[in-house]
Amino acid sequence: MAFTIVENLGELPKHLRGGVVAIGNFDGCHRGHQSIFERAQQMARANNVPALVLTFEPHPRDVFAPKPFMFRLTERNQKARLVEAMGFDGVVIMPFTKEFSQKSAQDFIENYIVDQLGASIVTVGADFHFGKDRAGTPQYLVEAGPKYGFDVVINHMLDEGDAPVSSTRVREALREGEVEFANQLLGYHAFIAGEVSHGDKRGRELGYPTANLHLSPHEGLKHGVYVVRARVKGKTYDGVANYGRRPMFDNGTTLFETHIFDFAEEVYGEYMEVALCQYLRGEANFNSLDELITAMDQDSENARAVLANEKAMSDIDVKLGFFAD
């Protein structure tokens, strides 16, 4: 059965009705979310029904903020890619607006969970709230289930160290350049994605051509040099990347610039995904181009050494295409 992305519940295919539905924002689809996903899929297989994720775009926090401010771990396309890699039959992406937020918890259950999804089982995290004024608590859902004919499973948060696995902890790790810890919380390599755009071609002049991505202005990644694996045009390559404003050539633009090793293809306009393997160093201002090139040579050597031993953290990395099985 082909994976299905549904953006209008009125167009939900019949074969996806009556399934197990995991509901939440799921930014990052981290290991805590994965515990919810795994349980949903187990129940779907046991009952021979489809397994779906119901999520929301944009993130509700962005809707209620004076202006968008969220450092998102997974934009819409990334989240759909992850949900597919994690074995679901489909993902429902519901538009989240202020008008939608004013629907009561009862209305949400009756119109969406029951009438449109026909859910047989609903599973959520213990911190999930829905409906006007967040009145729909997990307990509210549990009490509503028997009335409307669906079962409810509440999942408790997964701990890592002395605190739960959370999107907030992943964001904090990435802000500090702690890529390996962020990946540990995620259970796969964090990745950014976008359309390759033209830059000032300076990297090519220095012998380090780059494929450039303009990330969200709210991107929270620490500026500096990263060891990466880049996936573009259906293939995956090793590389090294710089995220920031390039102090020696600062023109006010913040770019994620990926130098792909041993690669000479034209990729402007292509969709590219870049997995983060390790943070190497912060941005630096050099006294000359020769010093800059020497530093880039060393960065490349260091990145190659890291990548020689880098492996998939889980089947998710493999299914995303960043690592071989």
mmCIF file of C-alpha atoms in Angstrom:
data_model
loop_
_atom_site.group_PDB
_atom_site.id
_atom_site.type_symbol
_atom_site.label_atom_id
_atom_site.label_comp_id
_atom_site.label_asym_id
_atom_site.label_seq_id
_atom_site.Cartn_x
_atom_site.Cartn_y
_atom_site.Cartn_z
ATOM 1 C CA MET A 1 0.000 0.000 0.000
ATOM 2 C CA ALA A 2 1.444 3.363 -1.057
ATOM 3 C CA PHE A 3 2.091 5.961 1.623
ATOM 4 C CA THR A 4 -0.523 8.733 1.437
ATOM 5 C CA ILE A 5 -0.271 12.401 2.423
ATOM 6 C CA VAL A 6 -3.722 13.828 3.164
ATOM 7 C CA GLU A 7 -4.174 17.599 3.463
ATOM 8 C CA ASN A 8 -7.969 17.656 3.270
ATOM 9 C CA LEU A 9 -9.752 15.240 5.584
ATOM 10 C CA GLY A 10 -12.772 15.363 3.285
ATOM 11 C CA GLU A 11 -10.612 13.559 0.736
ATOM 12 C CA LEU A 12 -9.378 10.805 3.065
ATOM 13 C CA PRO A 13 -9.241 7.563 1.041
ATOM 14 C CA LYS A 14 -11.694 4.947 2.254
ATOM 15 C CA HIS A 15 -8.945 2.402 2.886
ATOM 16 C CA LEU A 16 -7.436 4.727 5.521
ATOM 17 C CA ARG A 17 -10.636 5.047 7.576
ATOM 18 C CA GLY A 18 -11.158 3.051 10.741
ATOM 19 C CA GLY A 19 -7.515 2.921 11.698
ATOM 20 C CA VAL A 20 -5.249 3.628 14.634
ATOM 21 C CA VAL A 21 -4.491 7.357 14.718
ATOM 22 C CA ALA A 22 -1.532 8.922 16.546
ATOM 23 C CA ILE A 23 -2.311 12.610 17.136
ATOM 24 C CA GLY A 24 0.171 15.364 17.958
ATOM 25 C CA ASN A 25 2.493 18.071 16.658
ATOM 26 C CA PHE A 26 5.409 15.617 16.617
ATOM 27 C CA ASP A 27 8.057 18.217 15.767
ATOM 28 C CA GLY A 28 11.232 16.200 15.283
ATOM 29 C CA CYS A 29 9.569 12.777 15.452
ATOM 30 C CA HIS A 30 12.083 12.046 18.227
ATOM 31 C CA ARG A 31 12.400 8.846 20.255
ATOM 32 C CA GLY A 32 9.600 9.907 22.589
ATOM 33 C CA HIS A 33 7.300 10.311 19.603
ATOM 34 C CA GLN A 34 8.573 7.043 18.182
ATOM 35 C CA SER A 35 7.398 5.192 21.281
ATOM 36 C CA ILE A 36 3.890 6.469 20.478
ATOM 37 C CA PHE A 37 4.313 5.519 16.825
ATOM 38 C CA GLU A 38 5.533 2.006 17.577
ATOM 39 C CA ARG A 39 2.580 1.332 19.850
ATOM 40 C CA ALA A 40 0.164 2.682 17.235
ATOM 41 C CA GLN A 41 1.593 0.372 14.587
ATOM 42 C CA GLN A 42 1.488 -2.643 16.898
ATOM 43 C CA MET A 43 -2.190 -2.037 17.571
ATOM 44 C CA ALA A 44 -2.896 -1.463 13.869
ATOM 45 C CA ARG A 45 -1.273 -4.777 12.934
ATOM 46 C CA ALA A 46 -3.094 -6.625 15.717
ATOM 47 C CA ASN A 47 -6.439 -5.280 14.516
ATOM 48 C CA ASN A 48 -5.631 -5.424 10.787
ATOM 49 C CA VAL A 49 -6.415 -1.724 10.269
ATOM 50 C CA PRO A 50 -4.365 1.179 8.852
ATOM 51 C CA ALA A 51 -1.970 3.238 10.975
ATOM 52 C CA LEU A 52 -2.072 7.023 10.567
ATOM 53 C CA VAL A 53 -0.446 10.114 12.030
ATOM 54 C CA LEU A 54 -2.593 13.244 12.422
ATOM 55 C CA THR A 55 -0.519 16.380 12.792
ATOM 56 C CA PHE A 56 -0.858 20.137 12.307
ATOM 57 C CA GLU A 57 0.763 22.818 10.149
ATOM 58 C CA PRO A 58 1.887 25.406 10.913
ATOM 59 C CA HIS A 59 2.934 24.640 14.459
ATOM 60 C CA PRO A 60 0.286 26.049 16.843
ATOM 61 C CA ARG A 61 2.903 28.128 18.656
ATOM 62 C CA ASP A 62 3.626 29.966 15.420
ATOM 63 C CA VAL A 63 -0.062 30.784 14.979
ATOM 64 C CA PHE A 64 -0.417 32.380 18.406
ATOM 65 C CA ALA A 65 2.923 34.190 18.499
ATOM 66 C CA PRO A 66 3.049 37.867 17.392
ATOM 67 C CA LYS A 67 5.195 36.564 14.523
ATOM 68 C CA PRO A 68 6.587 33.129 13.593
ATOM 69 C CA PHE A 69 9.355 32.281 16.000
ATOM 70 C CA MET A 70 9.648 28.514 16.285
ATOM 71 C CA PHE A 71 12.962 26.824 15.582
ATOM 72 C CA ARG A 72 11.357 23.902 13.789
ATOM 73 C CA LEU A 73 13.137 20.551 13.823
ATOM 74 C CA THR A 74 11.002 19.223 10.979
ATOM 75 C CA GLU A 75 9.142 21.273 8.425
ATOM 76 C CA ARG A 76 6.125 19.768 6.674
ATOM 77 C CA ASN A 77 8.007 17.742 4.042
ATOM 78 C CA GLN A 78 10.569 16.437 6.542
ATOM 79 C CA LYS A 79 7.859 15.314 8.937
ATOM 80 C CA ALA A 80 6.023 13.465 6.161
ATOM 81 C CA ARG A 81 9.284 11.788 5.124
ATOM 82 C CA LEU A 82 9.886 10.634 8.685
ATOM 83 C CA VAL A 83 6.345 9.351 9.199
ATOM 84 C CA GLU A 84 6.683 7.326 6.000
ATOM 85 C CA ALA A 85 10.127 6.019 7.038
ATOM 86 C CA MET A 86 8.628 4.947 10.359
ATOM 87 C CA GLY A 87 6.176 2.639 8.628
ATOM 88 C CA PHE A 88 2.826 4.421 8.662
ATOM 89 C CA ASP A 89 0.226 4.075 5.923
ATOM 90 C CA GLY A 90 -0.333 7.801 5.766
ATOM 91 C CA VAL A 91 -0.136 11.200 7.416
ATOM 92 C CA VAL A 92 -2.967 13.699 7.752
ATOM 93 C CA ILE A 93 -1.670 17.286 7.829
ATOM 94 C CA MET A 94 -4.402 19.526 9.183
ATOM 95 C CA PRO A 95 -4.141 23.289 8.600
ATOM 96 C CA PHE A 96 -3.916 24.992 11.986
ATOM 97 C CA THR A 97 -5.450 28.483 12.165
ATOM 98 C CA LYS A 98 -6.836 30.696 14.925
ATOM 99 C CA GLU A 99 -10.308 29.840 13.671
ATOM 100 C CA PHE A 100 -9.542 26.120 13.918
ATOM 101 C CA SER A 101 -8.205 26.617 17.449
ATOM 102 C CA GLN A 102 -11.623 27.901 18.558
ATOM 103 C CA LYS A 103 -13.330 24.573 17.871
ATOM 104 C CA SER A 104 -14.334 22.861 21.067
ATOM 105 C CA ALA A 105 -12.760 19.598 22.174
ATOM 106 C CA GLN A 106 -16.106 17.899 21.606
ATOM 107 C CA ASP A 107 -16.331 19.322 18.085
ATOM 108 C CA PHE A 108 -12.829 18.078 17.310
ATOM 109 C CA ILE A 109 -13.735 14.572 18.449
ATOM 110 C CA GLU A 110 -17.089 14.430 16.657
ATOM 111 C CA ASN A 111 -16.099 16.049 13.359
ATOM 112 C CA TYR A 112 -12.554 14.816 12.882
ATOM 113 C CA ILE A 113 -11.838 11.721 14.966
ATOM 114 C CA VAL A 114 -15.262 10.127 14.505
ATOM 115 C CA ASP A 115 -16.946 11.438 11.335
ATOM 116 C CA GLN A 116 -13.958 11.933 9.034
ATOM 117 C CA LEU A 117 -11.320 9.529 10.335
ATOM 118 C CA GLY A 118 -13.643 6.894 11.754
ATOM 119 C CA ALA A 119 -10.790 6.093 14.150
ATOM 120 C CA SER A 120 -10.948 2.779 15.985
ATOM 121 C CA ILE A 121 -8.076 3.656 18.339
ATOM 122 C CA VAL A 122 -6.585 7.057 19.184
ATOM 123 C CA THR A 123 -3.167 7.306 20.787
ATOM 124 C CA VAL A 124 -1.553 10.487 22.137
ATOM 125 C CA GLY A 125 1.201 11.599 24.471
ATOM 126 C CA ALA A 126 0.464 12.362 28.121
ATOM 127 C CA ASP A 127 1.017 16.100 27.454
ATOM 128 C CA PHE A 128 -1.367 16.341 24.467
ATOM 129 C CA HIS A 129 -4.115 19.005 24.605
ATOM 130 C CA PHE A 130 -6.638 20.001 21.957
ATOM 131 C CA GLY A 131 -9.674 22.184 21.377
ATOM 132 C CA LYS A 132 -10.555 25.698 22.513
ATOM 133 C CA ASP A 133 -8.535 26.855 25.527
ATOM 134 C CA ARG A 134 -6.752 23.462 25.426
ATOM 135 C CA ALA A 135 -9.750 21.985 27.219
ATOM 136 C CA GLY A 136 -9.264 18.611 25.554
ATOM 137 C CA THR A 137 -6.927 16.778 27.917
ATOM 138 C CA PRO A 138 -5.817 13.154 27.639
ATOM 139 C CA GLN A 139 -8.342 12.300 30.373
ATOM 140 C CA TYR A 140 -11.096 14.066 28.422
ATOM 141 C CA LEU A 141 -10.211 11.883 25.436
ATOM 142 C CA VAL A 142 -10.246 8.718 27.557
ATOM 143 C CA GLU A 143 -13.717 9.550 28.871
ATOM 144 C CA ALA A 144 -15.036 10.402 25.402
ATOM 145 C CA GLY A 145 -13.794 7.194 23.781
ATOM 146 C CA PRO A 146 -16.522 4.778 24.994
ATOM 147 C CA LYS A 147 -19.242 7.285 24.122
ATOM 148 C CA TYR A 148 -18.072 7.616 20.523
ATOM 149 C CA GLY A 149 -16.870 4.064 19.959
ATOM 150 C CA PHE A 150 -13.081 4.336 19.878
ATOM 151 C CA ASP A 151 -10.377 3.201 22.267
ATOM 152 C CA VAL A 152 -7.773 5.578 23.692
ATOM 153 C CA VAL A 153 -4.160 4.857 24.610
ATOM 154 C CA ILE A 154 -2.159 7.470 26.536
ATOM 155 C CA ASN A 155 1.625 7.244 26.283
ATOM 156 C CA HIS A 156 3.908 8.514 29.033
ATOM 157 C CA MET A 157 7.017 10.498 28.174
ATOM 158 C CA LEU A 158 10.275 8.660 27.491
ATOM 159 C CA ASP A 159 13.223 9.654 29.681
ATOM 160 C CA GLU A 160 16.813 10.163 28.600
ATOM 161 C CA GLY A 161 19.163 10.826 31.492
ATOM 162 C CA ASP A 162 17.476 12.970 34.121
ATOM 163 C CA ALA A 163 14.771 14.460 31.865
ATOM 164 C CA PRO A 164 12.209 13.382 29.256
ATOM 165 C CA VAL A 165 13.073 13.200 25.581
ATOM 166 C CA SER A 166 11.531 16.330 24.089
ATOM 167 C CA SER A 167 11.696 18.595 21.061
ATOM 168 C CA THR A 168 12.901 21.355 23.388
ATOM 169 C CA ARG A 169 15.937 19.307 24.449
ATOM 170 C CA VAL A 170 16.774 18.548 20.815
ATOM 171 C CA ARG A 171 16.567 22.245 19.928
ATOM 172 C CA GLU A 172 18.789 23.171 22.858
ATOM 173 C CA ALA A 173 21.382 20.601 21.816
ATOM 174 C CA LEU A 174 21.461 21.871 18.227
ATOM 175 C CA ARG A 175 21.742 25.478 19.399
ATOM 176 C CA GLU A 176 24.865 24.464 21.338
ATOM 177 C CA GLY A 177 26.377 22.448 18.484
ATOM 178 C CA GLU A 178 25.806 19.196 20.386
ATOM 179 C CA VAL A 179 24.832 17.316 17.239
ATOM 180 C CA GLU A 180 25.603 13.842 18.528
ATOM 181 C CA PHE A 181 23.409 14.310 21.604
ATOM 182 C CA ALA A 182 20.606 15.757 19.471
ATOM 183 C CA ASN A 183 20.854 12.723 17.198
ATOM 184 C CA GLN A 184 20.776 10.436 20.230
ATOM 185 C CA LEU A 185 17.491 12.032 21.337
ATOM 186 C CA LEU A 186 16.087 11.822 17.819
ATOM 187 C CA GLY A 187 17.145 8.240 17.172
ATOM 188 C CA TYR A 188 18.344 9.224 13.699
ATOM 189 C CA HIS A 189 20.556 11.915 12.182
ATOM 190 C CA ALA A 190 18.985 15.370 12.285
ATOM 191 C CA PHE A 191 18.609 16.752 8.799
ATOM 192 C CA ILE A 192 17.771 20.014 7.075
ATOM 193 C CA ALA A 193 16.283 20.307 3.616
ATOM 194 C CA GLY A 194 15.451 22.754 0.863
ATOM 195 C CA GLU A 195 15.987 23.808 -2.721
ATOM 196 C CA VAL A 196 19.578 24.395 -3.801
ATOM 197 C CA SER A 197 20.002 28.067 -4.682
ATOM 198 C CA HIS A 198 22.679 30.187 -6.311
ATOM 199 C CA GLY A 199 25.300 31.810 -4.120
ATOM 200 C CA ASP A 200 28.126 34.198 -4.902
ATOM 201 C CA LYS A 201 30.249 31.356 -6.396
ATOM 202 C CA ARG A 202 33.099 32.253 -4.024
ATOM 203 C CA GLY A 203 33.497 28.661 -2.872
ATOM 204 C CA ARG A 204 34.095 27.556 -6.444
ATOM 205 C CA GLU A 205 36.823 30.186 -6.802
ATOM 206 C CA LEU A 206 38.485 28.789 -3.667
ATOM 207 C CA GLY A 207 38.321 25.197 -4.925
ATOM 208 C CA TYR A 208 35.351 24.350 -2.668
ATOM 209 C CA PRO A 209 32.122 24.643 -4.672
ATOM 210 C CA THR A 210 29.023 24.465 -2.488
ATOM 211 C CA ALA A 211 25.345 23.620 -2.790
ATOM 212 C CA ASN A 212 23.540 26.341 -0.858
ATOM 213 C CA LEU A 213 20.312 26.199 1.152
ATOM 214 C CA HIS A 214 18.466 29.217 2.540
ATOM 215 C CA LEU A 215 17.049 28.013 5.849
ATOM 216 C CA SER A 216 14.223 29.550 7.857
ATOM 217 C CA PRO A 217 15.117 32.882 9.499
ATOM 218 C CA HIS A 218 14.152 31.140 12.736
ATOM 219 C CA GLU A 219 16.594 28.285 12.221
ATOM 220 C CA GLY A 220 18.425 27.725 15.508
ATOM 221 C CA LEU A 221 21.419 25.673 14.397
ATOM 222 C CA LYS A 222 24.685 26.901 15.837
ATOM 223 C CA HIS A 223 26.778 28.690 13.240
ATOM 224 C CA GLY A 224 29.893 26.839 12.215
ATOM 225 C CA VAL A 225 31.267 23.878 10.312
ATOM 226 C CA TYR A 226 29.510 20.500 10.186
ATOM 227 C CA VAL A 227 30.297 16.982 9.032
ATOM 228 C CA VAL A 228 27.376 15.992 6.810
ATOM 229 C CA ARG A 229 25.847 13.501 4.404
ATOM 230 C CA ALA A 230 23.936 15.116 1.550
ATOM 231 C CA ARG A 231 21.154 13.476 -0.437
ATOM 232 C CA VAL A 232 20.319 14.998 -3.822
ATOM 233 C CA LYS A 233 18.995 13.628 -7.121
ATOM 234 C CA GLY A 234 18.395 10.239 -5.499
ATOM 235 C CA LYS A 235 21.965 9.684 -4.304
ATOM 236 C CA THR A 236 23.822 10.276 -1.042
ATOM 237 C CA TYR A 237 27.285 11.793 -0.667
ATOM 238 C CA ASP A 238 29.778 12.668 2.060
ATOM 239 C CA GLY A 239 30.585 16.294 2.660
ATOM 240 C CA VAL A 240 31.364 19.200 4.938
ATOM 241 C CA ALA A 241 29.168 22.253 5.426
ATOM 242 C CA ASN A 242 29.265 25.745 6.849
ATOM 243 C CA TYR A 243 26.238 27.424 8.358
ATOM 244 C CA GLY A 244 26.378 31.125 8.999
ATOM 245 C CA ARG A 245 27.377 34.433 7.453
ATOM 246 C CA ARG A 246 31.001 33.723 6.502
ATOM 247 C CA PRO A 247 32.825 36.470 8.460
ATOM 248 C CA MET A 248 35.361 37.151 5.691
ATOM 249 C CA PHE A 249 32.664 37.713 3.067
ATOM 250 C CA ASP A 250 29.619 38.716 5.121
ATOM 251 C CA ASN A 251 26.972 40.205 2.830
ATOM 252 C CA GLY A 252 24.157 39.918 5.368
ATOM 253 C CA THR A 253 22.960 36.535 4.075
ATOM 254 C CA THR A 254 22.908 33.436 6.260
ATOM 255 C CA LEU A 255 23.441 30.254 4.244
ATOM 256 C CA PHE A 256 23.900 26.555 4.801
ATOM 257 C CA GLU A 257 26.679 25.816 2.320
ATOM 258 C CA THR A 258 27.512 22.166 1.648
ATOM 259 C CA HIS A 259 30.682 21.100 -0.102
ATOM 260 C CA ILE A 260 30.054 17.600 -1.440
ATOM 261 C CA PHE A 261 33.222 15.546 -1.769
ATOM 262 C CA ASP A 262 34.236 14.309 -5.230
ATOM 263 C CA PHE A 263 31.135 15.783 -6.856
ATOM 264 C CA ALA A 264 30.794 17.969 -9.932
ATOM 265 C CA GLU A 265 27.131 17.778 -10.961
ATOM 266 C CA GLU A 266 24.823 20.764 -11.454
ATOM 267 C CA VAL A 267 22.176 20.763 -8.701
ATOM 268 C CA TYR A 268 20.697 24.263 -8.747
ATOM 269 C CA GLY A 269 16.956 24.071 -8.189
ATOM 270 C CA GLU A 270 17.133 20.498 -6.879
ATOM 271 C CA TYR A 271 15.635 19.485 -3.531
ATOM 272 C CA MET A 272 18.448 18.459 -1.183
ATOM 273 C CA GLU A 273 18.472 16.919 2.293
ATOM 274 C CA VAL A 274 21.548 17.217 4.511
ATOM 275 C CA ALA A 275 22.067 14.968 7.543
ATOM 276 C CA LEU A 276 24.164 16.376 10.399
ATOM 277 C CA CYS A 277 26.815 14.011 11.737
ATOM 278 C CA GLN A 278 29.070 16.193 13.869
ATOM 279 C CA TYR A 279 29.825 19.828 14.673
ATOM 280 C CA LEU A 280 33.496 20.537 13.923
ATOM 281 C CA ARG A 281 34.144 24.147 14.873
ATOM 282 C CA GLY A 282 32.698 27.622 15.037
ATOM 283 C CA GLU A 283 32.962 30.254 12.331
ATOM 284 C CA ALA A 284 36.246 32.130 12.214
ATOM 285 C CA ASN A 285 37.696 35.199 10.542
ATOM 286 C CA PHE A 286 40.996 34.499 8.788
ATOM 287 C CA ASN A 287 43.763 36.932 7.910
ATOM 288 C CA SER A 288 44.050 35.779 4.304
ATOM 289 C CA LEU A 289 42.469 33.537 1.683
ATOM 290 C CA ASP A 290 45.410 31.164 2.046
ATOM 291 C CA GLU A 291 44.633 30.754 5.755
ATOM 292 C CA LEU A 292 40.963 30.160 4.914
ATOM 293 C CA ILE A 293 41.806 27.506 2.326
ATOM 294 C CA THR A 294 44.161 25.784 4.777
ATOM 295 C CA ALA A 295 41.342 25.693 7.335
ATOM 296 C CA MET A 296 38.919 24.281 4.741
ATOM 297 C CA ASP A 297 41.473 21.633 3.803
ATOM 298 C CA GLN A 298 41.710 20.632 7.457
ATOM 299 C CA ASP A 299 37.909 20.656 7.851
ATOM 300 C CA SER A 300 37.579 18.325 4.874
ATOM 301 C CA GLU A 301 40.229 15.978 6.224
ATOM 302 C CA ASN A 302 38.538 15.906 9.629
ATOM 303 C CA ALA A 303 35.117 15.345 8.067
ATOM 304 C CA ARG A 304 36.356 12.438 5.951
ATOM 305 C CA ALA A 305 37.836 10.827 9.062
ATOM 306 C CA VAL A 306 34.536 11.135 10.939
ATOM 307 C CA LEU A 307 32.485 9.858 8.010
ATOM 308 C CA ALA A 308 34.721 6.822 7.546
ATOM 309 C CA ASN A 309 33.264 5.497 10.809
ATOM 310 C CA GLU A 310 29.779 7.027 10.723
ATOM 311 C CA LYS A 311 26.925 4.517 10.645
ATOM 312 C CA ALA A 312 23.151 4.487 10.626
ATOM 313 C CA MET A 313 21.690 5.036 14.088
ATOM 314 C CA SER A 314 18.516 3.143 13.209
ATOM 315 C CA ASP A 315 16.415 1.846 10.323
ATOM 316 C CA ILE A 316 15.094 5.388 10.009
ATOM 317 C CA ASP A 317 18.470 6.613 8.717
ATOM 318 C CA VAL A 318 18.471 3.774 6.206
ATOM 319 C CA LYS A 319 14.923 4.397 5.005
ATOM 320 C CA LEU A 320 15.635 8.097 4.630
ATOM 321 C CA GLY A 321 18.515 7.114 2.361
ATOM 322 C CA PHE A 322 21.359 8.678 4.326
ATOM 323 C CA PHE A 323 23.048 5.361 5.118
ATOM 324 C CA ALA A 324 23.154 1.887 3.641
ATOM 325 C CA ASP A 325 21.606 -1.030 5.501
#
